[in-house]
Short mmCIF file of C-alpha atoms and ligand atoms in Angstrom, two decimals:
data_model
loop_
_atom_site.label_atom_id
_atom_site.label_comp_id
_atom_site.label_asym_id
_atom_site.label_seq_id
_atom_site.Cartn_x
_atom_site.Cartn_y
_atom_site.Cartn_z
CA MET A 659 0.04 -0.02 -0.02
CA LYS A 660 1.28 3.46 -0.77
CA GLU A 661 2.30 5.49 2.17
CA TYR A 662 1.66 9.26 2.45
CA ALA A 663 2.87 12.15 4.83
CA LYS A 664 0.28 14.57 5.44
CA LEU A 665 1.28 18.35 5.69
CA ILE A 666 -1.26 21.08 7.02
CA ILE A 667 0.08 24.30 6.00
CA GLY A 668 -1.73 27.76 5.33
CA GLY A 669 -5.12 26.32 5.86
CA LYS A 670 -4.50 23.49 3.32
CA GLU A 671 -3.93 19.81 3.69
CA LEU A 672 -1.35 18.28 1.38
CA LYS A 673 -0.71 14.51 0.74
CA LEU A 674 2.97 13.93 0.00
CA PRO A 675 3.94 10.48 -1.16
CA VAL A 676 6.52 8.59 0.93
CA ILE A 677 9.30 6.96 -1.11
CA THR A 678 10.88 3.83 0.52
CA GLY A 679 14.48 2.71 -0.48
CA THR A 680 15.67 -0.89 -0.79
CA GLU A 681 17.26 -0.65 2.48
CA GLY A 682 14.18 0.89 4.12
CA GLU A 683 15.31 4.61 4.03
CA LYS A 684 12.24 6.78 3.79
CA GLY A 685 11.98 10.08 1.87
CA ILE A 686 8.89 12.45 1.42
CA ASP A 687 8.35 13.41 -2.10
CA ILE A 688 7.82 17.25 -1.99
CA ARG A 689 7.89 17.92 -5.57
CA SER A 690 4.32 19.29 -5.59
CA LEU A 691 4.95 21.30 -2.37
CA ARG A 692 5.45 24.92 -4.02
CA GLN A 693 3.03 24.56 -6.76
CA GLU A 694 0.30 23.40 -4.31
CA THR A 695 1.02 25.73 -1.41
CA GLY A 696 3.45 28.37 -2.54
CA TYR A 697 5.95 27.20 0.26
CA ILE A 698 9.55 25.93 -0.16
CA THR A 699 11.69 24.02 2.12
CA TYR A 700 14.68 25.42 4.03
CA ASP A 701 17.69 23.14 4.36
CA PRO A 702 21.02 24.70 4.24
CA GLY A 703 23.73 22.15 3.13
CA PHE A 704 20.96 19.95 2.02
CA GLY A 705 21.49 17.67 5.15
CA ASN A 706 17.77 16.55 4.90
CA THR A 707 17.36 16.67 1.11
CA GLY A 708 17.38 13.71 -1.15
CA SER A 709 18.54 15.01 -4.60
CA CYS A 710 17.99 11.76 -6.50
CA LYS A 711 17.12 7.85 -6.34
CA SER A 712 20.37 5.98 -6.86
CA LYS A 713 21.54 2.33 -7.23
CA ILE A 714 25.15 2.99 -6.69
CA THR A 715 26.13 3.17 -3.13
CA PHE A 716 24.41 2.64 0.31
CA MET A 717 25.54 4.20 3.37
CA ASP A 718 24.11 3.88 6.99
CA GLY A 719 25.81 6.66 8.88
CA GLU A 720 24.44 5.55 12.22
CA LYS A 721 25.68 1.92 11.84
CA GLY A 722 28.84 2.75 9.86
CA ILE A 723 27.78 0.84 6.77
CA LEU A 724 29.21 1.38 3.33
CA ARG A 725 28.43 -0.73 0.35
CA HIS A 726 28.90 -0.45 -3.38
CA ARG A 727 26.26 -2.06 -5.52
CA GLY A 728 25.39 -4.07 -2.40
CA ILE A 729 28.82 -5.18 -1.74
CA PRO A 730 30.42 -4.21 1.68
CA ILE A 731 33.43 -1.81 1.47
CA GLU A 732 35.26 -4.42 3.88
CA GLN A 733 34.93 -7.17 1.29
CA LEU A 734 36.04 -4.76 -1.66
CA ALA A 735 39.07 -3.49 0.28
CA GLU A 736 40.09 -6.91 1.02
CA LYS A 737 39.44 -8.91 -2.19
CA SER A 738 38.98 -6.39 -5.06
CA SER A 739 41.34 -4.08 -7.15
CA PHE A 740 40.60 -0.55 -7.82
CA VAL A 741 40.13 -1.24 -11.46
CA GLU A 742 37.51 -3.97 -10.63
CA THR A 743 35.84 -1.61 -8.26
CA SER A 744 35.67 0.98 -10.72
CA PHE A 745 34.05 -1.40 -13.13
CA LEU A 746 31.51 -2.36 -10.59
CA LEU A 747 30.43 1.19 -9.89
CA MET A 748 30.26 2.05 -13.45
CA ASN A 749 28.39 -1.20 -14.51
CA GLY A 750 26.42 -2.38 -11.65
CA HIS A 751 27.97 -5.78 -11.53
CA LEU A 752 31.52 -7.28 -10.82
CA PRO A 753 33.32 -8.00 -14.24
CA THR A 754 33.98 -11.34 -15.63
CA GLN A 755 37.56 -12.35 -16.39
CA LYS A 756 36.88 -11.35 -20.02
CA GLU A 757 35.45 -8.04 -19.02
CA LEU A 758 38.28 -7.15 -16.74
CA THR A 759 40.87 -8.07 -19.28
CA ARG A 760 39.05 -5.99 -21.89
CA THR A 761 39.11 -2.99 -19.41
CA SER A 762 42.74 -3.40 -18.65
CA ILE A 763 43.73 -3.44 -22.33
CA MET A 764 41.44 -0.41 -22.93
CA LEU A 765 43.09 1.52 -19.87
CA ASN A 766 46.55 0.73 -21.37
CA ASP A 767 45.36 1.93 -24.76
CA GLN A 768 44.26 5.29 -23.30
CA SER A 769 47.21 5.80 -20.87
CA MET A 770 49.20 8.42 -22.82
CA VAL A 771 48.44 11.99 -22.56
CA HIS A 772 48.50 14.09 -25.71
CA GLU A 773 52.15 15.43 -26.08
CA ASP A 774 50.80 19.08 -26.47
CA MET A 775 49.31 18.89 -22.93
CA GLN A 776 52.92 18.93 -21.62
CA PHE A 777 53.25 22.63 -22.78
CA PHE A 778 50.22 23.33 -20.49
CA PHE A 779 51.75 21.67 -17.45
CA GLN A 780 55.16 23.18 -18.16
CA ASN A 781 53.57 26.85 -17.85
CA PHE A 782 51.90 26.61 -14.56
CA PRO A 783 53.91 28.37 -11.91
CA ARG A 784 56.08 25.94 -9.96
CA LEU A 785 54.21 26.59 -6.67
CA SER A 786 50.77 25.71 -8.09
CA HIS A 787 48.77 23.37 -6.09
CA PRO A 788 48.40 20.12 -8.12
CA MET A 789 44.74 20.10 -7.62
CA GLY A 790 44.37 23.33 -9.46
CA ILE A 791 46.46 21.89 -12.19
CA LEU A 792 44.47 18.74 -12.30
CA SER A 793 41.13 20.54 -12.50
CA ALA A 794 42.38 22.67 -15.34
CA MET A 795 43.84 19.90 -17.23
CA VAL A 796 40.83 17.48 -16.97
CA ASN A 797 38.67 20.57 -18.25
CA ALA A 798 41.15 21.04 -21.05
CA LEU A 799 40.70 17.40 -22.14
CA ARG A 800 37.31 18.43 -23.85
CA SER A 801 39.36 20.37 -26.41
CA PHE A 802 41.56 17.41 -27.21
CA TYR A 803 38.42 14.92 -27.34
CA PRO A 804 35.57 16.99 -28.41
CA GLU A 805 33.17 14.11 -29.67
CA LEU A 806 29.79 13.94 -28.05
CA ILE A 807 28.55 11.09 -25.81
CA GLU A 808 25.60 9.76 -27.60
CA THR A 809 25.73 5.96 -26.94
CA GLU A 810 26.70 3.81 -24.12
CA ARG A 811 29.95 2.85 -26.08
CA ASP A 812 30.73 6.49 -26.29
CA PHE A 813 30.39 6.79 -22.49
CA GLU A 814 32.59 3.68 -21.89
CA LYS A 815 35.25 5.27 -23.93
CA VAL A 816 35.14 8.47 -21.93
CA PHE A 817 35.12 6.59 -18.59
CA ILE A 818 38.27 4.46 -19.49
CA ARG A 819 39.96 7.66 -21.03
CA LEU A 820 39.35 9.61 -17.84
CA LEU A 821 40.35 6.83 -15.44
CA SER A 822 43.48 6.07 -17.43
CA LYS A 823 44.68 9.61 -18.03
CA ILE A 824 43.92 11.09 -14.78
CA ARG A 825 46.67 9.02 -13.13
CA THR A 826 49.19 9.89 -15.97
CA MET A 827 48.37 13.60 -15.53
CA ALA A 828 48.74 13.33 -11.76
CA ALA A 829 52.16 11.90 -11.95
CA MET A 830 53.05 14.11 -14.82
CA SER A 831 52.17 17.33 -12.81
CA TYR A 832 54.28 15.98 -9.80
CA LYS A 833 57.33 15.25 -11.89
CA ILE A 834 57.13 18.64 -13.75
CA SER A 835 56.58 20.57 -10.27
CA LYS A 836 59.97 18.93 -9.40
CA GLY A 837 61.58 19.79 -12.60
CA HIS A 838 62.26 16.15 -13.30
CA LYS A 839 61.80 14.07 -16.55
CA VAL A 840 58.23 12.84 -17.11
CA ILE A 841 57.93 9.04 -16.86
CA TYR A 842 55.57 7.50 -19.53
CA PRO A 843 52.95 4.78 -18.60
CA ARG A 844 54.02 1.22 -19.34
CA THR A 845 51.64 -1.48 -20.74
CA ASP A 846 53.10 -4.20 -18.86
CA TYR A 847 52.27 -2.65 -15.41
CA THR A 848 48.84 -2.78 -13.66
CA TYR A 849 46.88 0.40 -12.89
CA CYS A 850 48.36 1.06 -9.52
CA ALA A 851 51.84 -0.20 -10.21
CA ASN A 852 51.95 2.11 -13.35
CA PHE A 853 51.14 5.22 -11.29
CA LEU A 854 53.72 4.44 -8.75
CA ASN A 855 56.31 3.98 -11.36
CA MET A 856 55.37 7.19 -13.17
CA MET A 857 55.74 8.95 -9.81
CA PHE A 858 58.89 7.54 -8.51
CA ASP A 859 60.88 6.03 -11.39
CA SER A 860 63.78 8.18 -12.65
CA PRO A 861 66.53 7.80 -15.25
CA VAL A 862 69.17 7.60 -12.60
CA ASN A 863 67.28 5.76 -9.95
CA PRO A 864 64.88 3.02 -11.28
CA TYR A 865 61.92 2.44 -9.02
CA GLN A 866 61.49 -1.00 -7.50
CA LEU A 867 57.84 -1.91 -7.28
CA ASP A 868 56.84 -3.46 -3.83
CA ARG A 869 53.84 -5.81 -3.97
CA ASP A 870 52.64 -4.52 -0.53
CA ILE A 871 52.58 -0.83 -1.55
CA VAL A 872 50.75 -1.75 -4.75
CA LYS A 873 48.22 -3.52 -2.80
CA ALA A 874 47.99 -0.85 -0.28
CA LEU A 875 47.44 1.90 -3.07
CA ASN A 876 44.60 -0.36 -4.46
CA THR A 877 43.03 -0.25 -1.04
CA PHE A 878 43.47 3.49 -0.74
CA TRP A 879 41.78 4.16 -3.95
CA ILE A 880 39.02 1.54 -3.31
CA LEU A 881 38.18 3.18 -0.10
CA HIS A 882 37.74 6.51 -1.88
CA ALA A 883 35.94 5.10 -5.00
CA ASP A 884 32.48 6.57 -4.12
CA HIS A 885 30.42 8.13 -1.26
CA GLU A 886 26.97 8.74 -2.69
CA GLN A 887 25.85 12.52 -2.77
CA ASN A 888 28.92 14.19 -1.13
CA CYS A 889 30.00 17.75 -1.81
CA SER A 890 32.29 16.99 -4.91
CA THR A 891 29.74 14.36 -6.40
CA SER A 892 26.91 16.79 -6.08
CA ALA A 893 29.10 19.55 -7.76
CA VAL A 894 29.89 17.07 -10.76
CA LYS A 895 26.06 16.35 -10.96
CA THR A 896 25.15 20.13 -10.59
CA VAL A 897 27.52 21.15 -13.45
CA GLY A 898 26.34 18.03 -15.44
CA SER A 899 22.77 19.05 -14.98
CA SER A 900 23.28 22.08 -17.26
CA ARG A 901 24.35 19.56 -19.93
CA ALA A 902 27.85 20.81 -19.59
CA ASN A 903 30.35 18.32 -20.93
CA VAL A 904 31.54 15.48 -18.57
CA TYR A 905 35.26 16.83 -18.44
CA ALA A 906 33.91 20.15 -17.18
CA SER A 907 31.75 18.35 -14.73
CA ILE A 908 34.56 16.24 -13.23
CA SER A 909 36.77 19.37 -13.26
CA ALA A 910 34.19 21.05 -10.90
CA GLY A 911 34.29 17.92 -8.79
CA ILE A 912 37.96 18.26 -8.29
CA ALA A 913 37.61 22.02 -7.47
CA ALA A 914 35.04 20.98 -4.82
CA LEU A 915 37.11 18.07 -3.42
CA TRP A 916 40.08 20.40 -2.88
CA GLY A 917 38.59 22.18 0.06
CA PRO A 918 39.91 21.36 3.48
CA LEU A 919 36.30 20.27 4.73
CA HIS A 920 36.36 17.61 1.97
CA GLY A 921 39.18 15.98 0.23
CA GLY A 922 41.63 18.53 1.23
CA ALA A 923 41.39 17.14 4.77
CA ASN A 924 43.88 14.49 4.17
CA GLN A 925 46.68 17.13 3.51
CA ALA A 926 45.16 19.25 6.48
CA VAL A 927 45.39 16.26 8.84
CA ILE A 928 49.14 15.84 8.11
CA GLU A 929 49.87 19.52 8.39
CA MET A 930 48.00 19.49 11.90
CA LEU A 931 49.77 16.36 13.03
CA THR A 932 53.23 17.69 11.80
CA ALA A 933 52.49 21.19 13.76
CA ILE A 934 51.60 19.08 16.96
CA HIS A 935 54.85 17.03 16.47
CA LYS A 936 56.90 20.16 15.94
CA LYS A 937 55.52 22.31 18.75
CA GLY A 938 55.40 19.44 21.32
CA GLY A 939 52.79 20.15 24.08
CA SER A 940 49.98 17.98 25.19
CA ILE A 941 47.36 16.31 23.14
CA GLU A 942 44.67 17.32 25.58
CA ASP A 943 45.48 21.10 24.63
CA VAL A 944 44.85 20.28 21.01
CA VAL A 945 41.61 18.74 21.72
CA GLU A 946 40.57 21.52 24.05
CA LYS A 947 41.39 23.97 21.15
CA ALA A 948 39.15 22.04 18.65
CA LYS A 949 36.19 22.22 21.30
CA ASN A 950 36.73 26.09 21.82
CA ARG A 951 33.92 27.62 19.71
CA ARG A 952 35.69 31.04 19.58
CA SER A 953 38.56 29.24 17.85
CA SER A 954 38.11 28.35 14.05
CA PHE A 955 40.46 25.30 14.62
CA ARG A 956 38.90 21.93 14.13
CA LEU A 957 40.34 18.55 14.51
CA MET A 958 41.02 17.65 10.86
CA GLY A 959 39.96 14.06 9.94
CA PHE A 960 37.17 13.99 12.53
CA GLY A 961 33.57 14.40 12.10
CA HIS A 962 31.30 13.45 8.97
CA ARG A 963 27.97 14.75 7.58
CA VAL A 964 26.66 11.20 7.42
CA TYR A 965 28.67 8.86 9.63
CA LYS A 966 27.58 9.34 13.44
CA THR A 967 30.02 6.48 14.34
CA TYR A 968 33.43 5.34 13.18
CA ASP A 969 33.82 5.74 9.45
CA PRO A 970 34.24 2.01 8.23
CA ARG A 971 36.85 3.40 5.68
CA ALA A 972 38.93 4.78 8.63
CA LYS A 973 38.94 1.46 10.32
CA ILE A 974 40.30 -0.04 7.35
CA MET A 975 42.82 2.66 6.61
CA LYS A 976 44.14 2.40 10.25
CA LYS A 977 44.73 -1.34 9.82
CA VAL A 978 46.59 -0.79 6.57
CA CYS A 979 48.81 1.72 8.29
CA ASP A 980 49.42 -0.69 11.09
CA LYS A 981 50.52 -3.31 8.57
CA ILE A 982 52.41 -1.25 5.86
CA LEU A 983 54.50 1.03 8.06
CA PRO A 984 56.25 -1.80 9.92
CA LYS A 985 56.74 -3.65 6.70
CA LEU A 986 58.50 -0.67 5.32
CA LYS A 987 60.39 -0.33 8.56
CA ILE A 988 58.91 3.32 9.00
CA ASP A 989 58.54 4.52 12.62
CA ASP A 990 56.20 7.65 11.77
CA PRO A 991 55.83 9.75 14.83
CA LEU A 992 52.67 11.23 13.31
CA LEU A 993 51.06 7.75 13.50
CA ASP A 994 51.54 7.58 17.22
CA ILE A 995 50.28 11.29 17.58
CA ALA A 996 47.12 10.43 15.52
CA LYS A 997 46.43 7.41 17.62
CA GLN A 998 46.78 9.53 20.96
CA LEU A 999 44.61 12.21 19.45
CA GLU A 1000 41.97 9.73 18.60
CA GLU A 1001 42.11 8.06 22.06
CA VAL A 1002 41.76 11.43 23.83
CA ALA A 1003 39.13 12.85 21.41
CA LEU A 1004 36.92 9.65 21.64
CA SER A 1005 36.83 9.91 25.39
CA ASP A 1006 36.04 13.37 25.46
CA GLN A 1007 32.38 14.35 26.15
CA PHE A 1008 32.18 17.08 23.42
CA PHE A 1009 33.23 14.56 20.75
CA ILE A 1010 30.98 11.79 22.26
CA ASN A 1011 28.03 14.13 22.27
CA LYS A 1012 28.48 15.38 18.85
CA ASN A 1013 29.21 11.88 17.27
CA LEU A 1014 32.62 13.04 16.12
CA TYR A 1015 34.65 10.01 14.98
CA PRO A 1016 37.80 9.75 12.72
CA ASN A 1017 36.71 9.89 9.02
CA VAL A 1018 38.75 8.30 5.96
CA ASP A 1019 41.23 11.23 5.89
CA PHE A 1020 42.43 10.79 9.48
CA TYR A 1021 44.71 7.85 8.78
CA SER A 1022 45.04 8.19 4.89
CA GLY A 1023 47.71 10.73 4.93
CA ILE A 1024 50.07 8.61 7.10
CA LEU A 1025 49.60 5.79 4.63
CA LEU A 1026 50.42 8.08 1.60
CA ARG A 1027 53.50 9.49 3.42
CA ALA A 1028 54.74 6.07 3.84
CA MET A 1029 54.43 5.35 0.17
CA GLY A 1030 56.53 8.47 -0.45
CA ILE A 1031 53.56 10.55 -1.77
CA PRO A 1032 54.19 14.35 -1.05
CA THR A 1033 51.63 16.12 1.07
CA LYS A 1034 50.51 18.43 -1.68
CA MET A 1035 49.53 15.55 -3.73
CA PHE A 1036 47.27 13.89 -1.05
CA PRO A 1037 44.07 15.40 -2.46
CA VAL A 1038 45.08 14.49 -6.00
CA MET A 1039 45.25 10.95 -4.71
CA PHE A 1040 41.69 11.22 -3.31
CA ALA A 1041 40.56 12.67 -6.68
CA ILE A 1042 41.92 9.83 -8.62
CA GLY A 1043 40.13 7.42 -6.20
CA ARG A 1044 36.88 9.28 -6.36
CA LEU A 1045 36.77 9.46 -10.28
CA PRO A 1046 34.85 6.28 -10.86
CA GLY A 1047 32.23 7.38 -8.28
CA TRP A 1048 31.81 10.72 -9.99
CA LEU A 1049 31.55 9.20 -13.40
CA ALA A 1050 28.95 6.61 -12.30
CA GLN A 1051 26.89 9.14 -10.49
CA TRP A 1052 27.19 11.63 -13.47
CA LYS A 1053 25.83 8.86 -15.75
CA GLU A 1054 23.06 7.90 -13.49
CA ASN A 1055 22.03 11.47 -13.30
CA MET A 1056 22.03 11.78 -17.07
CA ASP A 1057 19.92 8.66 -17.50
CA ASP A 1058 17.42 9.53 -14.91
CA ARG A 1059 14.38 11.18 -16.62
CA ALA A 1060 13.22 12.73 -13.25
CA GLN A 1061 16.36 14.89 -13.09
CA LYS A 1062 16.26 18.46 -14.12
CA ILE A 1063 18.85 21.33 -14.14
CA THR A 1064 20.00 21.88 -10.42
CA ARG A 1065 18.34 25.07 -9.34
CA PRO A 1066 17.48 25.38 -5.66
CA ARG A 1067 15.28 28.26 -4.44
CA GLN A 1068 15.93 30.66 -1.50
CA ILE A 1069 14.21 32.62 1.09
CA TYR A 1070 14.88 36.34 0.23
CA MET A 1071 15.59 38.40 3.47
CA GLY A 1072 17.04 41.58 1.79
CA GLU A 1073 15.47 45.04 1.21
CA ASN A 1074 12.00 45.47 0.05
CA GLU A 1075 11.50 47.43 -3.04
CA THR A 1076 13.40 50.68 -3.11
CA THR A 1077 14.10 53.42 -5.37
CA TYR A 1078 17.38 54.08 -7.35
CA ILE A 1079 19.04 57.33 -6.10
CA PRO A 1080 21.28 59.24 -8.40
CA ILE A 1081 24.94 59.43 -7.29
CA ALA A 1082 24.84 63.19 -6.70
CA LYS A 1083 21.91 62.83 -4.18
CA ARG A 1084 23.43 59.95 -2.13
CA GLU A 1085 24.79 60.69 1.38
CA SER A 1086 28.59 61.30 1.10
CA ASP A 1087 30.84 59.68 3.61
CA SER A 1088 33.71 61.50 5.17
CA ALA A 1089 36.63 59.94 3.10
CA ASP A 1090 38.51 62.47 0.94
CA GLU A 1091 37.76 61.81 -2.60
CA SER A 1092 41.56 62.38 -3.43
CA ASP A 1093 42.35 59.24 -1.51
CA TYR A 1094 40.98 57.23 -4.55
N1 ACO B 1388 36.34 19.19 15.37
C1 ACO B 1388 35.70 19.97 16.22
N2 ACO B 1388 34.47 20.24 16.17
C2 ACO B 1388 33.86 19.72 15.24
C3 ACO B 1388 34.41 19.07 14.15
C4 ACO B 1388 35.77 18.76 14.36
N3 ACO B 1388 36.50 18.14 13.38
N4 ACO B 1388 33.47 18.68 13.15
C5 ACO B 1388 32.22 19.16 13.67
N5 ACO B 1388 32.55 19.66 14.83
C6 ACO B 1388 31.41 20.38 15.64
C7 ACO B 1388 31.11 21.88 15.01
O1 ACO B 1388 31.78 22.78 15.49
C8 ACO B 1388 29.52 21.81 15.26
O2 ACO B 1388 29.61 22.20 16.72
P1 ACO B 1388 28.10 23.08 17.12
O3 ACO B 1388 27.12 22.17 17.02
O4 ACO B 1388 28.31 23.43 18.46
O5 ACO B 1388 28.02 24.27 16.17
C9 ACO B 1388 29.15 20.31 15.29
O6 ACO B 1388 30.17 19.56 15.48
C10 ACO B 1388 28.56 19.92 13.83
O7 ACO B 1388 29.42 20.36 12.74
P2 ACO B 1388 28.85 20.79 11.44
O8 ACO B 1388 30.20 21.53 10.77
O9 ACO B 1388 27.73 21.50 11.43
O10 ACO B 1388 28.80 19.27 10.66
P3 ACO B 1388 28.77 19.14 9.22
O11 ACO B 1388 27.84 17.85 9.15
O12 ACO B 1388 28.10 20.29 8.52
O13 ACO B 1388 30.24 18.87 8.85
C11 ACO B 1388 32.29 18.17 8.48
C12 ACO B 1388 30.83 17.81 8.67
C13 ACO B 1388 32.51 19.19 7.52
C14 ACO B 1388 33.03 16.96 7.86
C15 ACO B 1388 32.90 18.59 9.72
O14 ACO B 1388 32.87 17.40 10.72
C16 ACO B 1388 34.40 19.01 9.78
O15 ACO B 1388 34.68 20.07 9.48
N6 ACO B 1388 35.42 18.01 9.96
C17 ACO B 1388 36.79 18.39 9.89
C18 ACO B 1388 37.17 18.36 8.32
C19 ACO B 1388 37.38 17.03 7.82
O16 ACO B 1388 37.85 16.00 8.37
N7 ACO B 1388 36.60 16.88 6.69
C20 ACO B 1388 36.85 15.52 5.90
C21 ACO B 1388 35.28 14.97 5.94
S1 ACO B 1388 35.32 13.44 5.17
C22 ACO B 1388 35.47 13.65 3.52
O17 ACO B 1388 35.09 14.67 2.93
C23 ACO B 1388 36.00 12.58 2.75
#
């Protein structure tokens, strides 16, 4: 039987249909609200607003559950590869061996970046943040590949192209920022091995691939692969909703991810831990500062819009750190500081009351550092990981006939109608005009 919510407003009763998701989540379909009553909803940050129906990712923030296409993140992190998980997100099912081999061949075919693009890279100032460079370069891909997406095949091509080239472009931007020779992709390497080799191989010091690091990178990227309607995914979909091309949409996602409250948090966590390490002092003082509402300081890598318990990805990331650092014989003081910080915060009433737990970014920077990835590249690593999610969500949005151009409304709180005053009649202030 169909369920309805009743709304009595302005002397009118409105019956609003209730939508129930496959995991029992409930939403009220308010599409007729404004037309029927003249009212709109007010929900800054859209914390209570469902923007779509989706079949890609399920999250339960209270229970700490994350599943892609129904498969728990713990199983994917342990058993899958990043390429396989990307295929899963995109196509809705795990690939057969034949499909996986075909995907790998296509990724290899697309791994080179147009030689002319190197000139763009070379001309960014050396201190440019790699996220800015990546966002600009992904947008520029449209000029190199202007064909339209008209069929499923066309989209598959774009998906593979972006997934393959983003890792080449990321490694290229790093090499160029160091003034080093760009290392080309190799068709005999897997996706993650290829990236590590492009980052760290050099003509004078060949890079030795380490199986455990390759596995850790696969896990890192799987853990970032999708997270339903987060800020950057919503940015990708918002830009896509105007029918802007897919490269422009992904470029917007990269820009949104850059912020320290989102994907930039992994960089911010390491900067925070490094500052604590350098300054010394007590962990309790840091936690006190984060609680002080007069200070803008927040405990980076803590808290999440959806998770009100431990982020399941953070649990896995912590385990990977505990495994990989001793294996690499790395004794990182930042890992100890992070663990102490976690312990103090999780037993503090402020963090308990507000349900603030470590999120994926809390331990991810420590893992990236152990792999030799420079701090500035951390958000780029997140962006590569999130790409399959962005693309799957972009495509789902395009195929959803209920979707329209994104255009929220507002409640205007400004001046009522007022008359234009010619400049000569405006009240002058005391500033001497010669100042200008
Ligand atoms: N440290 C201290 N206090 C915090 C923290 C934190 N990390 N996070 C939230 N709070 C407090 C806020 O001050 C606020 O307090 P108030 O109710 O007294 O005003 C309350 O908890 C709720 O915080 P909001 O910002 O309203 O929660 P929201 O859901 O909008 O934000 C966010 C979530 C942005 C992740 C927030 O927790 C935060 O800023 N965390 C630090 C940055 C971070 O780690 N970002 C990565 C997120 S995961 C990702 O994007 C992959």
